[in-house]
Coordinates of C-alpha atoms and ligand atoms in Angstrom, one line a residue:
X1 CA 13.9 -23.8 -40.4
X2 CA 15.3 -25.1 -43.5
X3 CA 12.7 -27.4 -44.8
X4 CA 10.5 -23.6 -44.6
X5 CA 12.7 -21.3 -46.2
X6 CA 13.2 -24.2 -49.3
X7 CA 9.6 -24.3 -49.4
X8 CA 8.6 -20.4 -49.4
X9 CA 11.2 -20.4 -52.3
X10 CA 9.5 -23.4 -54.0
X11 CA 6.6 -20.9 -53.4
X12 CA 7.9 -18.0 -55.1
X13 CA 9.5 -20.1 -58.0
X14 CA 6.2 -21.6 -58.6
X15 CA 4.7 -17.8 -58.4
X16 CA 6.9 -16.4 -60.9
X17 CA 6.7 -19.7 -63.0
X18 CA 3.1 -18.3 -63.2
X19 CA 3.4 -15.6 -64.4
X20 CA 6.5 -15.8 -66.9
X21 CA 5.8 -18.6 -69.2
X22 CA 2.1 -19.4 -70.3
X23 CA 1.3 -22.7 -69.2
X24 CA 1.0 -25.5 -72.1
X25 CA -3.1 -27.3 -71.7
X26 CA -1.5 -30.7 -71.3
X27 CA 0.4 -29.4 -67.6
X28 CA -2.3 -31.6 -65.8
X29 CA -0.9 -34.8 -67.2
X30 CA -4.4 -36.3 -66.7
X31 CA -6.9 -37.1 -69.7
X32 CA -10.1 -38.3 -69.9
X33 CA -11.0 -41.2 -73.0
X34 CA -10.9 -40.2 -76.9
X35 CA -9.4 -37.0 -75.2
X36 CA -7.1 -34.8 -77.5
X37 CA -3.1 -35.3 -76.7
X38 CA -0.4 -33.7 -78.4
X39 CA 2.2 -35.3 -80.2
X40 CA 4.9 -32.2 -80.3
X41 CA 7.8 -32.2 -83.0
X42 CA 11.0 -30.1 -81.3
X43 CA 14.1 -30.5 -82.9
X44 CA 16.5 -31.9 -85.3
X45 CA 19.9 -32.4 -85.4
X46 CA 22.8 -35.1 -85.5
X47 CA 23.1 -37.5 -83.0
X48 CA 26.6 -37.3 -81.8
X49 CA 26.6 -33.5 -80.4
X50 CA 22.9 -32.9 -78.8
X51 CA 23.5 -29.6 -78.5
X52 CA 23.4 -29.0 -81.6
X53 CA 19.4 -28.9 -82.7
X54 CA 17.4 -27.6 -85.8
X55 CA 14.4 -26.9 -86.1
X56 CA 12.2 -30.8 -86.8
X57 CA 10.4 -28.3 -89.9
X58 CA 14.0 -27.1 -91.0
X59 CA 13.8 -30.9 -92.6
X60 CA 11.0 -30.7 -95.4
X61 CA 9.0 -33.1 -93.6
X62 CA 5.2 -32.7 -94.4
X63 CA 2.5 -31.5 -91.3
X64 CA -0.6 -33.5 -90.3
X65 CA -4.1 -32.3 -91.5
X66 CA -4.8 -30.7 -88.4
X67 CA -4.4 -27.5 -88.1
X68 CA -6.3 -26.3 -84.3
X69 CA -3.5 -26.0 -81.9
X70 CA -1.2 -23.6 -82.6
X71 CA 2.5 -22.5 -81.5
X72 CA 3.2 -23.7 -78.0
X73 CA 4.1 -21.0 -75.5
X74 CA 7.2 -21.8 -73.9
X75 CA 9.1 -20.6 -70.7
X76 CA 12.4 -18.8 -70.5
X77 CA 14.6 -21.0 -70.3
X78 CA 12.8 -22.9 -73.4
X79 CA 13.7 -20.6 -75.2
X80 CA 16.9 -19.9 -74.3
X81 CA 17.6 -23.7 -74.6
X82 CA 16.1 -23.9 -78.1
X83 CA 13.0 -25.9 -78.0
X84 CA 10.6 -25.4 -80.4
X85 CA 8.5 -27.5 -80.1
X86 CA 5.7 -27.1 -83.2
X87 CA 2.2 -29.2 -83.5
X88 CA 2.7 -32.5 -85.2
X89 CA -0.9 -32.2 -86.9
X90 CA -1.0 -35.5 -85.8
X91 CA -4.7 -36.4 -84.8
X92 CA -4.5 -38.6 -81.7
X93 CA -7.6 -39.3 -79.3
X94 CA -6.5 -41.2 -75.2
X95 CA -6.9 -44.5 -75.4
X96 CA -7.9 -44.7 -78.8
X97 CA -6.2 -46.9 -81.3
X98 CA -5.3 -45.6 -84.8
X99 CA -4.4 -48.0 -87.7
X100 CA -1.5 -47.2 -90.3
X101 CA -3.0 -43.6 -91.4
X102 CA -1.4 -41.6 -93.9
X103 CA -1.0 -38.3 -93.1
X104 CA 0.7 -36.5 -95.7
X105 CA 2.5 -36.9 -98.4
X106 CA 6.0 -35.2 -99.5
X107 CA 6.9 -34.5 -103.2
X108 CA 10.2 -35.1 -103.1
X109 CA 12.0 -32.8 -105.6
X110 CA 15.8 -32.2 -106.0
X111 CA 16.2 -29.6 -103.5
X112 CA 14.2 -31.4 -100.6
X113 CA 16.2 -34.9 -101.8
X114 CA 19.5 -33.3 -101.1
X115 CA 18.5 -31.5 -97.3
X116 CA 17.1 -35.2 -96.5
X117 CA 20.8 -37.2 -97.7
X118 CA 22.7 -34.6 -96.1
X119 CA 21.1 -35.0 -92.6
X120 CA 21.1 -38.4 -93.7
X121 CA 24.1 -39.0 -94.3
X122 CA 25.2 -36.9 -91.1
X123 CA 23.1 -39.2 -88.4
X124 CA 20.0 -36.9 -88.0
X125 CA 17.9 -37.9 -85.2
X126 CA 14.9 -36.4 -84.2
X127 CA 12.5 -35.6 -81.4
X128 CA 9.5 -35.8 -80.3
X129 CA 6.9 -34.6 -76.9
X130 CA 4.0 -36.7 -75.9
X131 CA 2.9 -35.3 -73.0
X132 CA 6.5 -34.1 -71.9
X133 CA 8.1 -36.9 -72.1
X134 CA 10.4 -37.0 -74.8
X135 CA 10.4 -39.3 -77.5
X136 CA 13.2 -39.8 -80.0
X137 CA 13.4 -41.2 -83.6
X138 CA 16.1 -41.6 -86.4
X139 CA 15.6 -39.6 -89.6
X140 CA 16.9 -42.3 -92.3
X141 CA 19.4 -45.6 -93.0
X142 CA 22.5 -45.3 -95.7
X143 CA 23.1 -48.5 -97.1
X144 CA 26.1 -50.1 -97.0
X145 CA 28.1 -48.5 -99.8
X146 CA 27.2 -44.9 -99.1
X147 CA 25.4 -44.9 -102.6
X148 CA 21.6 -45.3 -101.4
X149 CA 19.8 -42.9 -98.6
X150 CA 16.3 -44.9 -97.0
X151 CA 13.8 -42.0 -95.3
X152 CA 11.7 -44.1 -92.4
X153 CA 8.4 -43.5 -93.4
X154 CA 6.2 -45.4 -91.0
X155 CA 5.9 -44.2 -87.5
X156 CA 4.3 -47.0 -85.2
X157 CA 3.8 -45.1 -81.9
X158 CA 2.9 -47.6 -78.8
X159 CA 1.3 -45.8 -75.4
X160 CA 1.1 -46.7 -72.3
X161 CA -1.4 -45.2 -69.9
X162 CA -2.3 -46.1 -66.4
X163 CA -5.5 -45.0 -65.1
X164 CA -5.8 -41.3 -66.8
X165 CA -2.0 -40.4 -67.0
X166 CA 0.6 -41.7 -69.9
X167 CA 3.1 -42.9 -68.5
X168 CA 4.9 -44.5 -70.9
X169 CA 5.8 -43.8 -74.7
X170 CA 7.3 -46.1 -77.4
X171 CA 8.6 -45.3 -81.3
X172 CA 9.3 -47.6 -84.3
X173 CA 10.5 -46.6 -87.2
X174 CA 9.5 -48.8 -90.5
X175 CA 8.7 -48.4 -93.7
X176 CA 11.9 -47.7 -95.3
X177 CA 11.4 -45.6 -98.9
X178 CA 14.7 -44.8 -101.4
X179 CA 14.7 -41.6 -101.9
X180 CA 14.5 -41.1 -105.6
X181 CA 14.1 -37.1 -106.9
X182 CA 10.4 -36.3 -108.5
X183 CA 8.1 -39.4 -106.5
X184 CA 5.8 -38.6 -103.6
X185 CA 7.1 -40.3 -100.2
X186 CA 3.3 -41.2 -97.8
X187 CA 4.3 -39.9 -93.6
X188 CA 2.0 -43.0 -92.0
X189 CA 1.7 -43.1 -88.3
X190 CA -0.4 -46.0 -85.9
X191 CA -1.1 -45.2 -82.6
X192 CA -1.2 -48.3 -80.0
X193 CA -2.3 -48.2 -76.4
X194 CA -1.3 -50.6 -74.1
X195 CA -2.2 -50.8 -70.3
X196 CA 0.8 -50.4 -68.0
X197 CA 1.7 -50.5 -64.5
X198 CA 4.2 -48.2 -64.6
X199 CA 3.6 -45.4 -61.9
X200 CA 3.1 -42.1 -63.0
X201 CA 6.0 -40.8 -60.8
X202 CA 8.3 -43.0 -62.0
X203 CA 7.8 -42.8 -65.8
X204 CA 11.0 -40.6 -66.5
X205 CA 13.0 -44.1 -65.0
X206 CA 13.9 -45.6 -68.0
X207 CA 15.4 -42.0 -69.5
X208 CA 17.9 -42.7 -66.9
X209 CA 21.2 -44.5 -66.7
X210 CA 22.1 -45.9 -62.9
X211 CA 24.2 -48.1 -65.0
X212 CA 26.3 -45.3 -66.2
X213 CA 25.3 -43.2 -63.1
X214 CA 25.7 -45.1 -60.7
X215 CA 28.7 -47.0 -61.7
X216 CA 31.2 -48.9 -59.3
X217 CA 33.5 -46.1 -60.4
X218 CA 31.5 -42.8 -59.4
X219 CA 30.6 -44.3 -56.3
X220 CA 34.6 -44.8 -56.4
X221 CA 35.7 -41.4 -57.0
X222 CA 33.0 -39.8 -54.9
X223 CA 34.7 -42.2 -51.9
X224 CA 37.8 -41.3 -52.9
X225 CA 37.8 -37.7 -53.0
X226 CA 36.6 -38.1 -49.2
X227 CA 39.1 -39.4 -48.1
X228 CA 41.3 -37.5 -50.0
X229 CA 39.5 -34.6 -47.7
X230 CA 40.0 -36.2 -44.8
X231 CA 43.4 -36.4 -45.2
X232 CA 44.3 -32.9 -46.4
X233 CA 42.4 -31.1 -43.6
X234 CA 44.1 -33.6 -41.1
X235 CA 47.8 -32.4 -42.9
X236 CA 46.7 -29.3 -42.9
X237 CA 45.2 -28.3 -39.3
X238 CA 48.5 -30.8 -38.3
X239 CA 51.2 -28.5 -39.9
X240 CA 49.4 -25.3 -39.5
X241 CA 49.1 -25.8 -35.4
X242 CA 53.2 -27.2 -35.1
X243 CA 54.1 -24.8 -37.2
X244 CA 52.2 -21.7 -35.8
X245 CA 53.3 -22.5 -32.5
X246 CA 56.2 -22.7 -32.8
X247 CA 56.5 -19.4 -34.6
X248 CA 54.3 -18.1 -31.0
X249 CA 57.6 -19.2 -29.1
X250 CA 60.1 -17.7 -30.8
X251 CA 58.3 -14.6 -31.7
X252 CA 57.4 -14.6 -27.3
X253 CA 61.1 -15.8 -26.5
X254 CA 62.0 -13.1 -28.9
X255 CA 60.3 -10.5 -27.0
X256 CA 62.4 -11.7 -23.6
X257 CA 65.7 -10.8 -25.5
X258 CA 67.6 -7.3 -25.2
X259 CA 67.7 -5.0 -28.4
X260 CA 71.9 -6.3 -28.8
X261 CA 70.2 -9.6 -29.0
X262 CA 67.5 -9.4 -31.4
X263 CA 69.3 -7.7 -33.7
X264 CA 71.8 -10.4 -34.6
X265 CA 68.3 -13.2 -33.1
X266 CA 67.5 -14.6 -37.0
X267 CA 64.0 -12.2 -37.5
X268 CA 61.8 -13.8 -40.6
X269 CA 58.1 -15.3 -41.2
X270 CA 55.1 -14.4 -42.0
X271 CA 55.2 -12.0 -38.3
X272 CA 57.5 -9.9 -40.0
X273 CA 54.7 -8.6 -43.0
X274 CA 52.2 -8.1 -40.1
X275 CA 51.6 -4.2 -41.1
X276 CA 51.1 -5.0 -44.9
X277 CA 49.1 -8.2 -44.5
X278 CA 46.2 -6.0 -44.4
X279 CA 46.8 -3.5 -47.3
X280 CA 44.5 -3.2 -49.5
X281 CA 44.4 -5.3 -52.5
X282 CA 45.5 -4.3 -55.6
X283 CA 43.2 -3.4 -58.4
X284 CA 40.4 -3.2 -55.2
X285 CA 37.5 -2.5 -57.7
X286 CA 38.2 -5.7 -59.3
X287 CA 38.9 -7.7 -56.9
X288 CA 35.7 -7.0 -54.4
X289 CA 33.7 -6.8 -57.9
X290 CA 35.0 -10.7 -58.4
X291 CA 34.6 -11.4 -54.7
X292 CA 31.4 -10.1 -54.8
X293 CA 30.5 -12.6 -57.8
X294 CA 31.9 -15.8 -56.1
X295 CA 30.0 -15.3 -53.6
X296 CA 26.8 -15.0 -55.4
X297 CA 28.1 -18.0 -57.5
X298 CA 29.0 -20.3 -54.8
X299 CA 24.6 -19.5 -52.9
X300 CA 23.5 -20.5 -56.6
X301 CA 24.8 -23.6 -57.1
X302 CA 24.5 -24.6 -53.6
X303 CA 20.5 -23.5 -53.3
X304 CA 20.1 -25.2 -57.3
X305 CA 21.3 -28.3 -56.3
X306 CA 19.1 -28.6 -53.5
X307 CA 16.3 -27.6 -55.3
X308 CA 17.3 -30.1 -57.8
X309 CA 17.5 -32.5 -54.8
X310 CA 14.1 -32.3 -53.7
X311 CA 12.2 -31.7 -57.4
X312 CA 13.0 -34.0 -60.4
X313 CA 14.0 -30.5 -62.4
X314 CA 15.0 -33.3 -65.3
X315 CA 11.0 -34.2 -65.8
X316 CA 10.2 -30.6 -66.8
X317 CA 11.7 -28.9 -70.2
X318 CA 13.8 -26.2 -69.4
X319 CA 13.2 -26.3 -65.4
X320 CA 16.6 -25.5 -64.7
X321 CA 17.7 -23.2 -65.7
X322 CA 14.7 -21.1 -65.4
X323 CA 15.5 -21.9 -61.7
X324 CA 19.2 -21.4 -61.8
X325 CA 18.1 -17.6 -63.6
X326 CA 15.7 -17.1 -60.6
X327 CA 18.2 -18.1 -58.0
X328 CA 20.4 -16.0 -59.0
X329 CA 18.4 -13.0 -59.3
X330 CA 17.2 -13.4 -56.1
X331 CA 20.7 -14.3 -54.4
X332 CA 22.3 -11.1 -56.6
X333 CA 21.9 -9.1 -52.7
X334 CA 24.3 -11.8 -51.3
X335 CA 26.8 -10.2 -54.6
X336 CA 26.9 -6.7 -53.2
X337 CA 27.1 -7.5 -49.9
X338 CA 30.3 -9.4 -50.2
X339 CA 31.1 -7.4 -52.7
X340 CA 30.3 -3.8 -51.4
X341 CA 32.1 -4.6 -47.5
X342 CA 35.2 -5.9 -49.3
X343 CA 35.3 -2.4 -51.1
X344 CA 34.6 -0.6 -48.0
X345 CA 37.2 -2.3 -45.8
X346 CA 39.7 -1.7 -48.3
X347 CA 38.9 2.3 -48.5
X348 CA 37.7 2.0 -51.8
X349 CA 34.8 5.6 -52.5
X350 CA 33.9 4.9 -56.5
X351 CA 31.4 2.3 -54.8
X352 CA 28.2 3.0 -57.6
X353 CA 31.2 1.8 -59.8
X354 CA 32.2 -1.0 -58.1
X355 CA 28.5 -2.3 -57.9
X356 CA 27.3 -2.1 -61.2
X357 CA 30.5 -4.1 -62.0
X358 CA 29.3 -6.6 -59.1
X359 CA 26.4 -6.7 -61.0
X360 CA 27.2 -7.1 -64.3
X361 CA 30.3 -9.0 -64.6
X362 CA 28.1 -12.2 -64.7
X363 CA 25.7 -11.4 -67.0
X364 CA 27.5 -9.3 -69.4
X365 CA 29.9 -12.4 -69.5
X366 CA 27.4 -14.6 -70.0
X367 CA 25.0 -13.0 -72.7
X368 CA 28.4 -12.0 -74.5
X369 CA 28.9 -15.2 -74.9
X370 CA 25.6 -16.3 -76.1
X371 CA 25.4 -13.9 -78.5
X372 CA 28.8 -14.6 -79.8
X373 CA 27.1 -18.3 -80.0
X374 CA 23.8 -16.7 -81.2
X375 CA 25.5 -15.0 -84.7
X376 CA 26.9 -18.2 -85.3
X377 CA 23.9 -19.7 -85.3
X378 CA 21.6 -18.0 -86.4
X379 CA 24.6 -18.2 -89.8
X380 CA 23.3 -22.3 -89.1
X381 CA 19.8 -21.2 -88.8
X382 CA 19.3 -23.9 -85.5
X383 CA 17.3 -23.7 -83.3
X384 CA 19.5 -22.3 -80.7
X385 CA 19.1 -19.2 -82.2
X386 CA 17.7 -17.1 -79.4
X387 CA 14.7 -15.2 -79.7
X388 CA 14.6 -11.4 -79.5
X389 CA 11.6 -11.2 -77.0
X390 CA 13.8 -13.7 -74.9
X391 CA 16.7 -11.3 -75.2
X392 CA 14.7 -8.3 -74.4
X393 CA 13.7 -10.7 -71.1
X394 CA 17.1 -11.0 -69.8
X395 CA 18.2 -7.8 -70.2
X396 CA 14.9 -6.9 -68.0
X397 CA 15.9 -8.8 -65.3
X398 CA 19.7 -7.6 -65.1
X399 CA 17.9 -3.9 -64.7
X400 CA 15.1 -4.2 -63.0
X401 CA 16.0 -7.0 -60.9
X402 CA 19.4 -8.2 -60.4
X403 CA 20.6 -4.2 -60.1
X404 CA 18.5 -2.6 -57.3
X405 CA 18.6 -6.1 -55.4
X406 CA 22.2 -5.9 -55.5
X407 CA 21.4 -1.7 -54.6
X408 CA 20.6 -3.1 -51.2
X409 CA 22.7 -5.7 -50.6
X410 CA 25.6 -3.6 -51.2
X411 CA 24.4 -0.7 -49.0
X412 CA 24.0 -3.0 -46.3
X413 CA 27.7 -4.5 -46.8
X414 CA 29.2 -0.9 -46.3
X415 CA 27.0 0.0 -43.1
X416 CA 27.0 -3.4 -41.6
X417 CA 30.3 -4.8 -42.3
X418 CA 32.6 -1.9 -43.9
X419 CA 34.7 -1.1 -40.7
X420 CA 38.1 -2.0 -41.4
X421 CA 38.5 -3.3 -38.5
X422 CA 41.8 -5.7 -38.8
X423 CA 43.9 -6.5 -36.2
X424 CA 46.7 -5.1 -36.5
X425 CA 47.5 -1.8 -38.3
X426 CA 48.5 -1.0 -41.8
X427 CA 52.0 1.0 -42.5
X428 CA 52.9 3.9 -43.7
X429 CA 55.3 2.3 -46.7
X430 CA 55.0 -0.2 -47.8
X431 CA 57.6 -3.0 -46.9
X432 CA 60.2 -4.1 -49.5
X433 CA 59.5 -7.6 -50.7
X434 CA 62.6 -9.7 -50.2
X435 CA 63.9 -11.8 -53.2
X436 CA 62.9 -15.6 -52.5
X437 CA 63.1 -19.1 -53.9
X438 CA 60.7 -19.3 -57.7
X439 CA 59.2 -21.5 -56.2
X440 CA 57.5 -19.1 -53.6
X441 CA 57.0 -16.8 -56.2
X442 CA 53.2 -15.6 -56.5
X443 CA 52.9 -16.6 -60.5
X444 CA 54.2 -20.7 -59.3
X445 CA 51.6 -21.0 -56.1
X446 CA 48.7 -19.8 -58.4
X447 CA 49.5 -22.5 -61.1
X448 CA 50.2 -25.4 -58.6
X449 CA 46.7 -24.2 -56.5
X450 CA 44.3 -25.7 -59.0
X451 CA 46.0 -29.8 -59.1
X452 CA 44.7 -30.5 -55.8
X453 CA 40.5 -29.0 -55.4
X454 CA 40.8 -30.3 -60.1
X455 CA 41.7 -33.6 -59.1
X456 CA 38.6 -34.1 -56.3
X457 CA 36.0 -32.7 -59.0
X458 CA 37.6 -34.5 -62.5
X459 CA 35.4 -37.1 -62.7
X460 CA 32.5 -35.6 -61.8
X461 CA 33.4 -33.5 -64.5
X462 CA 32.7 -36.5 -66.3
X463 CA 29.5 -37.0 -65.7
X464 CA 28.8 -33.7 -66.3
X465 CA 30.3 -33.5 -70.0
X466 CA 28.4 -36.4 -70.3
X467 CA 24.8 -35.0 -69.5
X468 CA 25.7 -32.4 -71.5
X469 CA 27.1 -33.3 -74.5
X470 CA 25.5 -36.8 -74.9
X471 CA 21.8 -38.0 -74.5
X472 CA 21.8 -38.3 -70.9
X473 CA 19.9 -37.1 -68.4
X474 CA 21.7 -36.0 -64.8
X475 CA 19.8 -37.0 -62.4
X476 CA 22.4 -37.6 -59.6
X477 CA 22.7 -34.0 -57.3
X478 CA 23.3 -35.7 -54.3
X479 CA 26.4 -36.6 -55.5
X480 CA 26.7 -33.4 -57.1
X481 CA 26.3 -31.7 -53.9
X482 CA 28.9 -34.0 -52.2
X483 CA 31.1 -33.1 -55.1
X484 CA 30.4 -29.0 -54.0
X485 CA 30.8 -30.1 -51.1
X486 CA 34.8 -31.7 -51.1
X487 CA 35.4 -29.2 -53.8
X488 CA 35.5 -26.2 -51.3
X489 CA 37.1 -28.4 -48.3
X490 CA 39.5 -28.7 -50.9
X491 CA 40.4 -25.3 -52.2
X492 CA 39.9 -23.6 -48.8
X493 CA 42.3 -26.0 -47.6
X494 CA 45.4 -25.5 -50.2
X495 CA 44.8 -22.1 -50.8
X496 CA 45.8 -21.3 -46.4
X497 CA 48.6 -23.6 -47.2
X498 CA 49.7 -21.5 -50.2
X499 CA 49.0 -18.4 -48.3
X500 CA 51.0 -19.5 -45.6
X501 CA 54.2 -20.3 -47.8
X502 CA 53.6 -17.0 -48.8
X503 CA 54.0 -15.3 -46.0
X504 CA 56.6 -16.8 -44.5
X505 CA 58.2 -15.8 -47.5
X506 CA 57.9 -12.3 -46.4
X507 CA 55.8 -11.7 -49.6
X508 CA 52.2 -10.0 -48.6
X509 CA 50.4 -10.2 -51.5
X510 CA 48.2 -12.7 -50.7
X511 CA 45.3 -11.5 -51.2
X512 CA 45.4 -12.0 -55.6
X513 CA 47.5 -14.9 -54.6
X514 CA 44.8 -16.4 -53.0
X515 CA 42.2 -16.0 -55.3
X516 CA 43.6 -16.7 -58.2
X517 CA 45.4 -20.0 -56.3
X518 CA 41.7 -21.7 -56.1
X519 CA 40.5 -19.9 -59.1
X520 CA 43.0 -21.9 -61.7
X521 CA 41.4 -24.9 -60.8
X522 CA 39.3 -23.4 -63.8
X523 CA 41.6 -24.0 -65.8
X524 CA 42.7 -26.8 -65.3
X525 CA 39.4 -27.8 -65.9
X526 CA 39.1 -25.6 -69.1
X527 CA 42.3 -28.2 -70.4
X528 CA 40.0 -30.9 -69.4
X529 CA 37.3 -30.2 -71.8
X530 CA 39.9 -29.6 -74.3
X531 CA 40.8 -33.3 -73.8
X532 CA 36.6 -33.9 -74.2
X533 CA 36.4 -32.7 -77.2
X534 CA 38.7 -34.3 -79.4
X535 CA 38.2 -38.2 -77.1
X536 CA 35.5 -38.3 -76.5
X537 CA 32.7 -37.0 -78.5
X538 CA 33.1 -36.9 -82.1
X539 CA 31.9 -33.1 -82.6
X540 CA 33.1 -31.1 -85.6
X541 CA 32.9 -27.2 -87.7
X542 CA 32.8 -24.3 -87.1
X543 CA 29.4 -24.0 -85.4
X544 CA 29.6 -27.2 -83.0
X545 CA 33.3 -26.2 -82.2
X546 CA 32.5 -22.5 -81.5
X547 CA 29.3 -23.3 -78.8
X548 CA 31.2 -26.1 -77.0
X549 CA 34.2 -24.0 -76.3
X550 CA 32.3 -21.0 -76.0
X551 CA 30.6 -22.3 -73.2
X552 CA 33.1 -24.7 -71.6
X553 CA 34.5 -20.4 -70.7
X554 CA 31.7 -20.1 -69.7
X555 CA 31.6 -22.4 -67.2
X556 CA 35.2 -22.5 -66.7
X557 CA 35.0 -18.8 -65.6
X558 CA 32.1 -19.0 -63.2
X559 CA 33.3 -22.3 -61.2
X560 CA 36.8 -20.1 -61.4
X561 CA 35.4 -17.1 -59.8
X562 CA 33.1 -19.1 -57.6
X563 CA 36.8 -20.7 -56.6
X564 CA 38.6 -18.2 -56.5
X565 CA 35.9 -16.6 -53.8
X566 CA 35.9 -19.3 -51.7
X567 CA 39.8 -19.8 -51.1
X568 CA 39.4 -16.6 -50.7
X569 CA 36.8 -16.3 -47.7
X570 CA 39.1 -19.1 -46.1
X571 CA 41.5 -17.7 -46.2
X572 CA 40.8 -14.3 -45.2
X573 CA 39.3 -16.1 -41.9
X574 CA 42.7 -17.7 -41.2
X575 CA 45.0 -15.2 -41.7
X576 CA 42.9 -12.6 -39.0
X577 CA 43.2 -15.2 -36.9
X578 CA 47.0 -15.4 -37.2
X579 CA 48.1 -12.1 -37.0
X580 CA 44.9 -11.8 -34.0
X581 CA 47.3 -14.1 -31.5
X582 CA 50.4 -12.4 -32.1
X583 CA 51.5 -9.9 -29.9
X584 CA 53.1 -6.8 -32.0
X585 CA 54.7 -4.3 -30.1
Ligands
NAG1 C1 8.2 -49.7 -74.4 O1 9.3 -51.0 -74.6 C2 10.3 -51.4 -73.5 C3 11.3 -52.1 -73.7 O2 11.6 -53.2 -74.8 C4 8.8 -52.3 -73.0 O3 9.2 -53.0 -71.8 C5 7.4 -52.2 -72.2 O4 5.9 -52.0 -72.1 C6 6.6 -51.2 -73.8 N1 5.8 -50.0 -74.1 C7 4.5 -49.9 -74.1 C8 3.4 -48.8 -74.3 O5 4.7 -50.3 -75.5

């Protein structure tokens, strides 16, 4: 059943893929002898920040003589990630050797020289693609005292082929030429074809870094988190079983006592708030929108990771992001269902408003940040600037796909599970919340709640951050799946314990507390991203800083909403369970 639905999903996915973007002609990845092979120039940017990129031809490189192919048609995911493929103008044919040939000359005036010197000083790299295989090369080099700057002018390409497919590309940069104003610099290339034994399916293996991603530390951290989960689940269930059994025993004994005894008996604990626990949370509209969004993010993460595990998404540019957007749009009913039913249970009346807020909460946050960063990117002429057409496409998806699907989900949720069928009645008058020790205050519980879940994921965060901010391809999605499952279990356990303590202190405001104590994981992740920025990356400047912290904030917030929703769902099942078993007079 599961495999069928995954297959179905992939089918729909590829159908949408075919409708939306236009495929390149090299999509087949097979060539006949002397068929044209296109070298695409992508981006150029500083080595230390793979996220700051500019168009290759933003540096005054010259274009080859061949003009036949125009601009590459990109997918939505590529456009959003700032992929800017432009034809290099180099004449390359399958299995056709090219000896060193000059393809164009740069007339180096003062302005062009300055542009190159700036790029060389900042360790600029450029990226190209042949048949979807990425190639990196350095722009140039400075001598030791940093006065003279040299440009690499000779691109030596070695292409490996297996049958009629390209399986390997190596680039060697040679021909160091000193940058002297008012000279002409000749750019040249050569192509050598070599028979290779690499299988087409394995051609991306050389870009992966198993010694980094499958390092002992990675395995160890997963194992560690796993032990923590077992320990935690054992501990939580033991504590709860014992205390709850004691609580039930005490409550039933109290019932046998007469009124006099009962007045003298110690009346305390979670049972006292049975008339208030199912009171609607504060700000029910916002609360149910957050829970709905969190459930959706959870399902999106699950599905995207499963798809990434089955299909090697990293072999195709931008396909990860395209998949995520598609899955997000397709899972909108989940958001509507959980948000809508929770809102109805809490007696909310403005359900249309709730639906709008729930549907646009995450898209607005992501687009808002992207818009802000886009402004800065446009100012710096970075290739990260998102084209206008792409923005319109994203808005259309929000309005014509996400919103209607959300409406369907909301209507289903309100009608199927919108009845407030709580095990205890809600008293008309709220019970006053007694004074308690400082560490029982909701704010303290919220701050402490995120520590353990963060502890279970922070090693994985290191790997994810590194693959996002440095030149590494993340491919161990099995690990990611395990960590997600571990995170959810730890989060649920921790929030249940937090809620038990809170209710025992006769404080019935458990809904927001459980949500926030789980969501505080994200605060720790964001704090960790500061550490990562200062100690693990070499980024600098307004553009890189705002880009880093902007997208990290989006990532952390999304993670927080997901954890919050998962924690709340687990806790509400727990609360319902304990109050179902208690006899209320
Ligand atoms: C590319 O370089 C690697 C490592 O040096 C080598 O094993 C491989 O054969 C080269 N491929 C081609 C096509 O030259």
